[in-house]
PDB file of C-alpha atoms in Angstrom:
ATOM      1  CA  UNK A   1     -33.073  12.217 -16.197  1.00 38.00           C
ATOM      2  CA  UNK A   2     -35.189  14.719 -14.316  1.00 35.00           C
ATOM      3  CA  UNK A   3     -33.288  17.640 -12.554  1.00 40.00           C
ATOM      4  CA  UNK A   4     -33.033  16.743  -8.739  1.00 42.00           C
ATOM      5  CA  UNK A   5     -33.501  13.001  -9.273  1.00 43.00           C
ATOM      6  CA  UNK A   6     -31.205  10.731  -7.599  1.00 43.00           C
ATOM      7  CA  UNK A   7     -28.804   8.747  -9.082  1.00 46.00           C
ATOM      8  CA  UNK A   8     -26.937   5.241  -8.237  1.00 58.00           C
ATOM      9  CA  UNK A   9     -23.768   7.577  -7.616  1.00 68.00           C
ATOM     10  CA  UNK A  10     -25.479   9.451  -4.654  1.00 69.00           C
ATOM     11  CA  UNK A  11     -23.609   7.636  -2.329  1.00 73.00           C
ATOM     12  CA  UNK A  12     -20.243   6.275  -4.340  1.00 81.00           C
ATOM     13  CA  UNK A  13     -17.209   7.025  -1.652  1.00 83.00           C
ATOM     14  CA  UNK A  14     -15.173   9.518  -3.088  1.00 83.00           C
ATOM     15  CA  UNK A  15     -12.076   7.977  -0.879  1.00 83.00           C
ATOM     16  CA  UNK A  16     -11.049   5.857  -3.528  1.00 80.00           C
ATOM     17  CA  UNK A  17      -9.882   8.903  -5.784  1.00 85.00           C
ATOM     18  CA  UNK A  18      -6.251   9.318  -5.080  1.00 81.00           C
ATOM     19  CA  UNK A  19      -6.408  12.806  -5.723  1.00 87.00           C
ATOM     20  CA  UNK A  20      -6.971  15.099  -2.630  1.00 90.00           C
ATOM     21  CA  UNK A  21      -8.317  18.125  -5.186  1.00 92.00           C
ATOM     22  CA  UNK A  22     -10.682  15.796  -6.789  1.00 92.00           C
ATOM     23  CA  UNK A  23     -11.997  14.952  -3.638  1.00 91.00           C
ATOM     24  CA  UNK A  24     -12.460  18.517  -1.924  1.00 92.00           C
ATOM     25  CA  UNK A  25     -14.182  19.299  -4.808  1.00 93.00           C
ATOM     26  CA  UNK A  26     -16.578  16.798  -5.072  1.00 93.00           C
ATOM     27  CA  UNK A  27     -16.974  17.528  -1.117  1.00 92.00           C
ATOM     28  CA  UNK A  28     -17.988  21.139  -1.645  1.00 94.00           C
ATOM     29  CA  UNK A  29     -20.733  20.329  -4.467  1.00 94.00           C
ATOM     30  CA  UNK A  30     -22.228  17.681  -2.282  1.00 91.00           C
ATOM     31  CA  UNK A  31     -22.355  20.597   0.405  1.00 93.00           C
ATOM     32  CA  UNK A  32     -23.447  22.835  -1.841  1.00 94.00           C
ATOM     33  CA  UNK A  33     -27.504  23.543  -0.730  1.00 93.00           C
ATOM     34  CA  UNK A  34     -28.165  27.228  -0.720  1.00 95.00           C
ATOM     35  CA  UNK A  35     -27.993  30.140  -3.700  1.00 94.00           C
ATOM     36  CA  UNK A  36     -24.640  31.679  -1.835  1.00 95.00           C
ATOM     37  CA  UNK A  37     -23.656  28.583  -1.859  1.00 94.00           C
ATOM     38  CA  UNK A  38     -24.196  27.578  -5.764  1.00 95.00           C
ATOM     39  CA  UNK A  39     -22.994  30.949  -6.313  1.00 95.00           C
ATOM     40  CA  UNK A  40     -19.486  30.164  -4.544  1.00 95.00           C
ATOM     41  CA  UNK A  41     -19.463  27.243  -6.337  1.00 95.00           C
ATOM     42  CA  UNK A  42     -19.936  28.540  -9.942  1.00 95.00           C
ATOM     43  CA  UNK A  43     -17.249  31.420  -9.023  1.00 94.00           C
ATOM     44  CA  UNK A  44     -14.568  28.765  -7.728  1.00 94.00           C
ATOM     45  CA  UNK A  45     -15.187  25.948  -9.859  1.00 95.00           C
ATOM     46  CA  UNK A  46     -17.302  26.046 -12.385  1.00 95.00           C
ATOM     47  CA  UNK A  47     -14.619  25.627 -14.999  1.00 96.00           C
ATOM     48  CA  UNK A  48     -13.594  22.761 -13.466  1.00 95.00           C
ATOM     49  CA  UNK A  49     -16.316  21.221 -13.772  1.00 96.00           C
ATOM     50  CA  UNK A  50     -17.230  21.890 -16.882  1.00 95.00           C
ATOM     51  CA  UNK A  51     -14.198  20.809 -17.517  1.00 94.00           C
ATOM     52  CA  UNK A  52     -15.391  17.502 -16.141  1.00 93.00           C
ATOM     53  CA  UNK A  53     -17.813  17.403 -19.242  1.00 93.00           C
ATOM     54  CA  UNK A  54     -21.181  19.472 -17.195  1.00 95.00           C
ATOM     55  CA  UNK A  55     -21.284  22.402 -19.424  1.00 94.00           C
ATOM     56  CA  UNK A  56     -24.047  23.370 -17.492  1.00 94.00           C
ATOM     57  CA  UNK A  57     -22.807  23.789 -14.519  1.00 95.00           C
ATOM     58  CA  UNK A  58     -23.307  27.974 -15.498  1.00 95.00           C
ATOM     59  CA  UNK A  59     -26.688  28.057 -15.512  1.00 95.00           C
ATOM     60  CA  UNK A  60     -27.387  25.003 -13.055  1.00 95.00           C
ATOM     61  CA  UNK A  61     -29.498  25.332  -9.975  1.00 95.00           C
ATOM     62  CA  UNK A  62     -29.860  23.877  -6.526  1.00 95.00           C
ATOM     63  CA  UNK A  63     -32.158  21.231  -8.181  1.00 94.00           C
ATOM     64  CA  UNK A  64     -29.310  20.189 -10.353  1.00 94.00           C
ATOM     65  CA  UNK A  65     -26.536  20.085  -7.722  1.00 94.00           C
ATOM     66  CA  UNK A  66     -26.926  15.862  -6.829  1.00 92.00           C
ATOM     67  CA  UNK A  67     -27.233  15.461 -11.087  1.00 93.00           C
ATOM     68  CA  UNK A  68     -23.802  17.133 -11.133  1.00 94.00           C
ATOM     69  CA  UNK A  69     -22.348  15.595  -8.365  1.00 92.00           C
ATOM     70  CA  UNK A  70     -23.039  11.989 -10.275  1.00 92.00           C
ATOM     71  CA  UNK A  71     -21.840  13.405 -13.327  1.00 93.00           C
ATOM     72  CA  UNK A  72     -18.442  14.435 -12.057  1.00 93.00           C
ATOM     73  CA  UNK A  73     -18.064  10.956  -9.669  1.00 92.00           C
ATOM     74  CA  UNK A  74     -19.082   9.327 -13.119  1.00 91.00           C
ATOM     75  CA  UNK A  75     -16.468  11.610 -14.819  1.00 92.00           C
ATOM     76  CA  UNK A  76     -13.576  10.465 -12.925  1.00 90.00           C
ATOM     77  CA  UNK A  77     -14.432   6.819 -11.990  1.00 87.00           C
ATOM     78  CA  UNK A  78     -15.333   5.565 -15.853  1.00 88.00           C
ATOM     79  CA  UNK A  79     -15.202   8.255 -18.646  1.00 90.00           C
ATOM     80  CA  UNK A  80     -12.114   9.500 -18.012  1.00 89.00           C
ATOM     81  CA  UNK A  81     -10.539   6.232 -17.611  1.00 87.00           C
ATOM     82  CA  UNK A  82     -12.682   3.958 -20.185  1.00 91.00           C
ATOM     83  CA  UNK A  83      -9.956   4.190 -23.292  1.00 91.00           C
ATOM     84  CA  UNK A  84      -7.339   2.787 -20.856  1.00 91.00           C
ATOM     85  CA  UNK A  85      -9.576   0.063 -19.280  1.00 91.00           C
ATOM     86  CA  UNK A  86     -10.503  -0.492 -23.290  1.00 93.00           C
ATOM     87  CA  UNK A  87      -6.670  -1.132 -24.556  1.00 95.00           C
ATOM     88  CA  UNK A  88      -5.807  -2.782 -21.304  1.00 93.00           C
ATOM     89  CA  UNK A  89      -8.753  -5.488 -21.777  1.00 94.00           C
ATOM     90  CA  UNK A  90      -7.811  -5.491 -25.706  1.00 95.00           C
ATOM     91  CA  UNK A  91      -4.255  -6.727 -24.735  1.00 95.00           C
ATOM     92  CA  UNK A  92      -5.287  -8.857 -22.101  1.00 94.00           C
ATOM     93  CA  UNK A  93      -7.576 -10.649 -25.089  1.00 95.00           C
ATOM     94  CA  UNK A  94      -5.017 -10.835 -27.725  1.00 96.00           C
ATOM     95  CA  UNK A  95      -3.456 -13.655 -25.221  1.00 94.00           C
ATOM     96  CA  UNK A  96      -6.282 -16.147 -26.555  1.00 94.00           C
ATOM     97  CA  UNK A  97      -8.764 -14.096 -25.111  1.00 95.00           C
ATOM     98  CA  UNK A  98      -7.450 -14.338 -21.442  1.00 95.00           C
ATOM     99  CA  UNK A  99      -9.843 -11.015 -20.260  1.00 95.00           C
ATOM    100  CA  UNK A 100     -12.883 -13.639 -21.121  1.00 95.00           C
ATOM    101  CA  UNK A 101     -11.375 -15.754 -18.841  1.00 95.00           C
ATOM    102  CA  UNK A 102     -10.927 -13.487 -16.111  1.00 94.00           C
ATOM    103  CA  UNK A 103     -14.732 -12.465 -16.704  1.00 94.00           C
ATOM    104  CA  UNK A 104     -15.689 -16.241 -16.312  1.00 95.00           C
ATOM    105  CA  UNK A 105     -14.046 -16.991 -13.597  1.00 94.00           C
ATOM    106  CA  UNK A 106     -13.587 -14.075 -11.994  1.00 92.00           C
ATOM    107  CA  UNK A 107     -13.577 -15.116  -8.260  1.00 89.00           C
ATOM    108  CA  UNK A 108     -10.448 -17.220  -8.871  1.00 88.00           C
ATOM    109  CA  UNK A 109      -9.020 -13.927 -10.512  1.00 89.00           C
ATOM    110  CA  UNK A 110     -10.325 -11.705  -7.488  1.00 85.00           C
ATOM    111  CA  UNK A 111      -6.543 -11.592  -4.791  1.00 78.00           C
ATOM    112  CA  UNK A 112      -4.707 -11.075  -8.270  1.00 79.00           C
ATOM    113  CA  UNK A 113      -7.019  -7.939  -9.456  1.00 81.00           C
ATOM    114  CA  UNK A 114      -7.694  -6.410  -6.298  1.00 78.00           C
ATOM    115  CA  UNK A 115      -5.935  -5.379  -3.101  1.00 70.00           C
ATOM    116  CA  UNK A 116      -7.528  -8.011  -0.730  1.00 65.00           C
ATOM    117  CA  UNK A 117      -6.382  -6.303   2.334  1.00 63.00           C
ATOM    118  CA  UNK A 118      -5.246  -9.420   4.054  1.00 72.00           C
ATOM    119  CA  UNK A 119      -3.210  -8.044   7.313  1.00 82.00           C
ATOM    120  CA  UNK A 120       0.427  -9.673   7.508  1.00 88.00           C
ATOM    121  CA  UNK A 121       1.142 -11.474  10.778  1.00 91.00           C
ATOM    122  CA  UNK A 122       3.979 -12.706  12.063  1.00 93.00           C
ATOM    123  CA  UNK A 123       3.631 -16.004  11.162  1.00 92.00           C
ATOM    124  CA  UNK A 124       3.033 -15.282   7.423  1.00 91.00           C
ATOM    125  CA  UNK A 125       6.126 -12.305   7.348  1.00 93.00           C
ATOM    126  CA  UNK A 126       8.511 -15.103   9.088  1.00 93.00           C
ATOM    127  CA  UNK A 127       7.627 -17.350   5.710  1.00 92.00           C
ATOM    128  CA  UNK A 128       9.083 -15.255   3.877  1.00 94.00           C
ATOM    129  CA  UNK A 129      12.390 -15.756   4.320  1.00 95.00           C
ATOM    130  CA  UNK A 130      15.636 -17.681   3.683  1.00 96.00           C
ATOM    131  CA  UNK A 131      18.344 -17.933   6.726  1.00 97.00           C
ATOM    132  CA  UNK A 132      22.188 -17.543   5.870  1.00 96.00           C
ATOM    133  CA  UNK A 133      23.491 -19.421   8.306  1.00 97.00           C
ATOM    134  CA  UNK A 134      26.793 -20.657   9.363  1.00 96.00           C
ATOM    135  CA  UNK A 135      27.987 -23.875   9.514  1.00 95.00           C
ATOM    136  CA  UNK A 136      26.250 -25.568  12.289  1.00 95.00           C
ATOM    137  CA  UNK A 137      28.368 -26.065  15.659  1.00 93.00           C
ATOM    138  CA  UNK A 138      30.591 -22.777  14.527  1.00 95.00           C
ATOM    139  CA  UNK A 139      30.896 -19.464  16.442  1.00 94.00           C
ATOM    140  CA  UNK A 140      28.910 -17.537  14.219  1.00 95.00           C
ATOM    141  CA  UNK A 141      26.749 -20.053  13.884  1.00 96.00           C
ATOM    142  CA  UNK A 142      26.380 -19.589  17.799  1.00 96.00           C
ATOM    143  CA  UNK A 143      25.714 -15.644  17.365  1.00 96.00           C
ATOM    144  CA  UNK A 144      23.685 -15.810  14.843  1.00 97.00           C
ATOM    145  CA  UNK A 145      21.125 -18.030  17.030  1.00 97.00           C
ATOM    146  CA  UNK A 146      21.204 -15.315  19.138  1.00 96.00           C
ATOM    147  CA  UNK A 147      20.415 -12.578  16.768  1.00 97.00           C
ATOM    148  CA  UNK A 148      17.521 -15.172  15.101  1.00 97.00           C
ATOM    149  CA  UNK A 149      16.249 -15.668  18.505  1.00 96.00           C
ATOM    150  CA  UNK A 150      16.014 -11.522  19.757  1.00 96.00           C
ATOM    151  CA  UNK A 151      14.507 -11.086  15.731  1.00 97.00           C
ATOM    152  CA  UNK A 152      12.022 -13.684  16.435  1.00 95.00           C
ATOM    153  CA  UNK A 153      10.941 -11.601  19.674  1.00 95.00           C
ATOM    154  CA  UNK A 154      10.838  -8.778  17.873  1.00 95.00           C
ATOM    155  CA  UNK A 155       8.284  -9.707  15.538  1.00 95.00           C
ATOM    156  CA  UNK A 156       6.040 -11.026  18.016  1.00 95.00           C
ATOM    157  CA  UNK A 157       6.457  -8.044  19.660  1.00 95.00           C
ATOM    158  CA  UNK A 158       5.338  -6.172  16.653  1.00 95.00           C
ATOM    159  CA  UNK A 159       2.137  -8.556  16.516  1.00 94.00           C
ATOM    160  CA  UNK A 160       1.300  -7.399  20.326  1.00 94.00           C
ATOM    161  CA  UNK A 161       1.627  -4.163  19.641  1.00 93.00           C
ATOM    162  CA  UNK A 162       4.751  -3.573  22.212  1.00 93.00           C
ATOM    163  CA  UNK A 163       6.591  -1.928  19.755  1.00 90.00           C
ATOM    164  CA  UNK A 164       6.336   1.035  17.216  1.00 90.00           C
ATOM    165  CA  UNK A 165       6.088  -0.887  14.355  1.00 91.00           C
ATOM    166  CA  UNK A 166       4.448  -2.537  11.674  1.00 92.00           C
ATOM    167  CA  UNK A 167       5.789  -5.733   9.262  1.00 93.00           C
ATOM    168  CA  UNK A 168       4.179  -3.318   6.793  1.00 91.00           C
ATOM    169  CA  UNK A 169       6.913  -1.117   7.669  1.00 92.00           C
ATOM    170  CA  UNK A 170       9.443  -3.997   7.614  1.00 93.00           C
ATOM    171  CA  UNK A 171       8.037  -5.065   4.034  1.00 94.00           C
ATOM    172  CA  UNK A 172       8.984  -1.972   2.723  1.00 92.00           C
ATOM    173  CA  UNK A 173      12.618  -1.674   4.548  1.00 93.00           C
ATOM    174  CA  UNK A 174      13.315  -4.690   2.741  1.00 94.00           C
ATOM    175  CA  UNK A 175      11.523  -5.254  -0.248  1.00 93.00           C
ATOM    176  CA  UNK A 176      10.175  -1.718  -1.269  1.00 91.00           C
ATOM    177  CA  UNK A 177       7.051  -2.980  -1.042  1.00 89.00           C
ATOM    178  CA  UNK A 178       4.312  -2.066   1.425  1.00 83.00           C
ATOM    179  CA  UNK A 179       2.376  -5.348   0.648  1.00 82.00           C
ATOM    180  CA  UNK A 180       2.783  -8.957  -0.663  1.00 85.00           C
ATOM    181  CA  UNK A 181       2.556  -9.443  -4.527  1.00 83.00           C
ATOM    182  CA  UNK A 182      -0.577 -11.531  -5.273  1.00 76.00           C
ATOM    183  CA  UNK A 183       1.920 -13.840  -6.824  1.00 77.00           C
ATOM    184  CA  UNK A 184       4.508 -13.574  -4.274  1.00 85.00           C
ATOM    185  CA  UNK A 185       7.960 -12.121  -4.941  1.00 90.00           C
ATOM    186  CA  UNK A 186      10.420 -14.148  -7.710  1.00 90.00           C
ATOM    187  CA  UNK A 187      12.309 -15.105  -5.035  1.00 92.00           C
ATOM    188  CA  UNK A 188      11.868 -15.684  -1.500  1.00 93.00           C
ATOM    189  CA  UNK A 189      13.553 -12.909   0.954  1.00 95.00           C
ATOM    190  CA  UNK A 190      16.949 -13.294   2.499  1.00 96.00           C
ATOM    191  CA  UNK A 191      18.453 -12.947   6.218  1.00 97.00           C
ATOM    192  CA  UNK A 192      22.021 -12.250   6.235  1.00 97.00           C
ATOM    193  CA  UNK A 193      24.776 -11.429   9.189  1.00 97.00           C
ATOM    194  CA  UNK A 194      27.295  -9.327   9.619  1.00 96.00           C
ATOM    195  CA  UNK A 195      30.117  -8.780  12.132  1.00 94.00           C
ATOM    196  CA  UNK A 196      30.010  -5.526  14.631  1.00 87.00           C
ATOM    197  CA  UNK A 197      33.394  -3.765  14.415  1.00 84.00           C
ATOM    198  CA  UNK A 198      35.376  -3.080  17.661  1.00 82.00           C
ATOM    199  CA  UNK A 199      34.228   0.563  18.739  1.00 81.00           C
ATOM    200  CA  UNK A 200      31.720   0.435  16.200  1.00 84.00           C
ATOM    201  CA  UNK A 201      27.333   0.415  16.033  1.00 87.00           C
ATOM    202  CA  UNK A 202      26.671  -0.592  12.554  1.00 90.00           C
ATOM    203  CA  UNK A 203      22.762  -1.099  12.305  1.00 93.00           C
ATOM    204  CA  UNK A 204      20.838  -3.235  10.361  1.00 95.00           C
ATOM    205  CA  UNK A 205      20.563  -2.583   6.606  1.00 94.00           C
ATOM    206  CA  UNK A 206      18.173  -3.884   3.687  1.00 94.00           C
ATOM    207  CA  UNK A 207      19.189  -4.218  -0.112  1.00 93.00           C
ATOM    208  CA  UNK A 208      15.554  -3.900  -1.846  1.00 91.00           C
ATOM    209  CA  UNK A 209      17.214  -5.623  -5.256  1.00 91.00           C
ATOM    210  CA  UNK A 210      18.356  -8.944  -3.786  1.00 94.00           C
ATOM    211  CA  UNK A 211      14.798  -9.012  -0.899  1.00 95.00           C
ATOM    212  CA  UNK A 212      17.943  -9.076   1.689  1.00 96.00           C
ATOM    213  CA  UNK A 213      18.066  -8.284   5.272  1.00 96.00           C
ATOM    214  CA  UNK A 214      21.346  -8.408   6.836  1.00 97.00           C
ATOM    215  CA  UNK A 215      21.731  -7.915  11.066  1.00 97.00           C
ATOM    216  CA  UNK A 216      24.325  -8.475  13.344  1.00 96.00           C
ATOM    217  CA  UNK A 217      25.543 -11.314  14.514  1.00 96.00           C
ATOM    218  CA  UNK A 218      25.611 -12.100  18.425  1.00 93.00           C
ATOM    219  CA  UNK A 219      23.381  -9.329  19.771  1.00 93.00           C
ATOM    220  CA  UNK A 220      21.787 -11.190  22.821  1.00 92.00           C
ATOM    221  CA  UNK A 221      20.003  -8.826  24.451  1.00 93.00           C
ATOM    222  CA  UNK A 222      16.022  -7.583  23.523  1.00 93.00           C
ATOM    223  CA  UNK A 223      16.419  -3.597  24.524  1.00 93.00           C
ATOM    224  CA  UNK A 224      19.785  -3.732  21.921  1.00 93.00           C
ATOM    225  CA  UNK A 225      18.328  -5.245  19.119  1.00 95.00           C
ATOM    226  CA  UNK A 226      14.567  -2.822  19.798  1.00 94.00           C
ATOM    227  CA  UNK A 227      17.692  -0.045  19.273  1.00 94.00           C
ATOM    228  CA  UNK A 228      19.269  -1.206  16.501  1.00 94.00           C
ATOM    229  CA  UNK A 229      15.834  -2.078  14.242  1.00 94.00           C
ATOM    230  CA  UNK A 230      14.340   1.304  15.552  1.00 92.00           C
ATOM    231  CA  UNK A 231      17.362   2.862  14.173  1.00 92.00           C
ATOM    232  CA  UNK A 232      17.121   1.457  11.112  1.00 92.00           C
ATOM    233  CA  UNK A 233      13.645   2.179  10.090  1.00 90.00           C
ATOM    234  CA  UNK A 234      13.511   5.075  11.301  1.00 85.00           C
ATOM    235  CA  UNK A 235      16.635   6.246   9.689  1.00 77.00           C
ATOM    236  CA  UNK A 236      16.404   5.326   6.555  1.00 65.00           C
ATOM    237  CA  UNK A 237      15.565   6.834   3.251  1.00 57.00           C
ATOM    238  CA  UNK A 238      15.497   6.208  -0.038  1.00 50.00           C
ATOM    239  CA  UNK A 239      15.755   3.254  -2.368  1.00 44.00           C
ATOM    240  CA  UNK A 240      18.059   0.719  -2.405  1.00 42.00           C
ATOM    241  CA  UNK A 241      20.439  -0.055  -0.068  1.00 40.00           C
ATOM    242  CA  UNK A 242      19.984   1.718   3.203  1.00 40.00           C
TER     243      UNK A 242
END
């Protein structure tokens, strides 16, 4: 390859790197175009990048800065990770060949590979779960209706954008997860209730093991429950039960 000479790496998008380092520093090579420049550059982080396999990098000029920029994308987005992809599609293949498969028939394969970025909606995060009720014609059975109905406003209102919210938020308050599984979770999630205590505000809480939410029974009224869920994400930390 000719110094200077593009390469199909030119314009890769180093957003997909993870690491915020990785990405500054491919950032200042890209704007690297004058000697002071270059010169910063080989003071700051030219054993980095050699590091990166570009022994070069020392006595490299301007010409070579777009070579070197390919080199390190090409670093980080196959070298570095090609014996892991190598024993991860050896054990997928040792399962009657199952990575041939996937090759085959890879856009069947694609939403369990891949992050397919499909936006939960209200419709789709009300799916997911299982109501505990009460016997029917009961008391609680009464509150809970009334809880169901102000969580059922809730959610739209979190699909219209009324409240500070997303269900990606929610997802993670109950399940620990900030998106679906692309083959769902082993067991669909729960709604339980519990009783407010006289003189008490106990707000809703999640328990990420059993995919269980549990809220109040019998709170009627919208601005209460907005309170009480606001409270609860926003409060909590941690994993578990919160």
């Amino acid at each position: 390859m000719m110094c200077g000479q593009k390469t199909s790496l030119d314009d890769f998008d180093v957003e997909v790197f993870m690491d915020e380092d990785i990405k500054q520093n491919i950032e200042k090579v890209s704007n690297c175009s004058t000697p002071e420049d270059l010169a910063d550059l080989k003071s700051h982080l030219a054993d980095w990048i050699a590091g990166c396999g570009i022994p070069d990098i020392y006595t490299a000029t301007l010409l070579d800065v777009m070579r070197i920029r390919g080199e390190i994308v090409s670093h980080f987005a196959f070298h570095r990770v090609a014996s892991m992809i190598q024993q991860f599609v050896a054990g997928m293949d040792s399962c009657g060949q199952f990575w041939q498969m996937v090759k085959r028939c890879w856009k069947q394969f694609l939403p369990v590979f891949t992050n397919a970025g499909n936006k939960l909606t209200r419709n789709s995060f009300q799916d997911l779960f299982t109501i505990g009720w009460s016997p029917a014609g009961s008391n609680r059975r009464e509150e809970e209706e009334a809880t169901i109905f102000q969580w059922e406003w809730w959610l739209m209102a979190i699909q219209e954008h009324e409240v500070d919210h997303t269900f990606e938020e929610l997802l993670v308050f109950i399940t620990g997860a900030d998106l679906l599984p692309p083959l769902g979770f082993p067991q669909s999630c729960n709604i339980d209730f519990y009783d407010q205590e006289p003189g008490m505000r106990r707000i809703p809480y999640a328990s990420t093991c059993s995919l269980s939410l549990y809220l109040p029974r019998g709170v009627a009224n919208e601005d209460q429950f907005k309170d009480l869920m606001n409270d609860a994400l926003k409060g909590s930390l941690g994993f578990g039960k919160v």
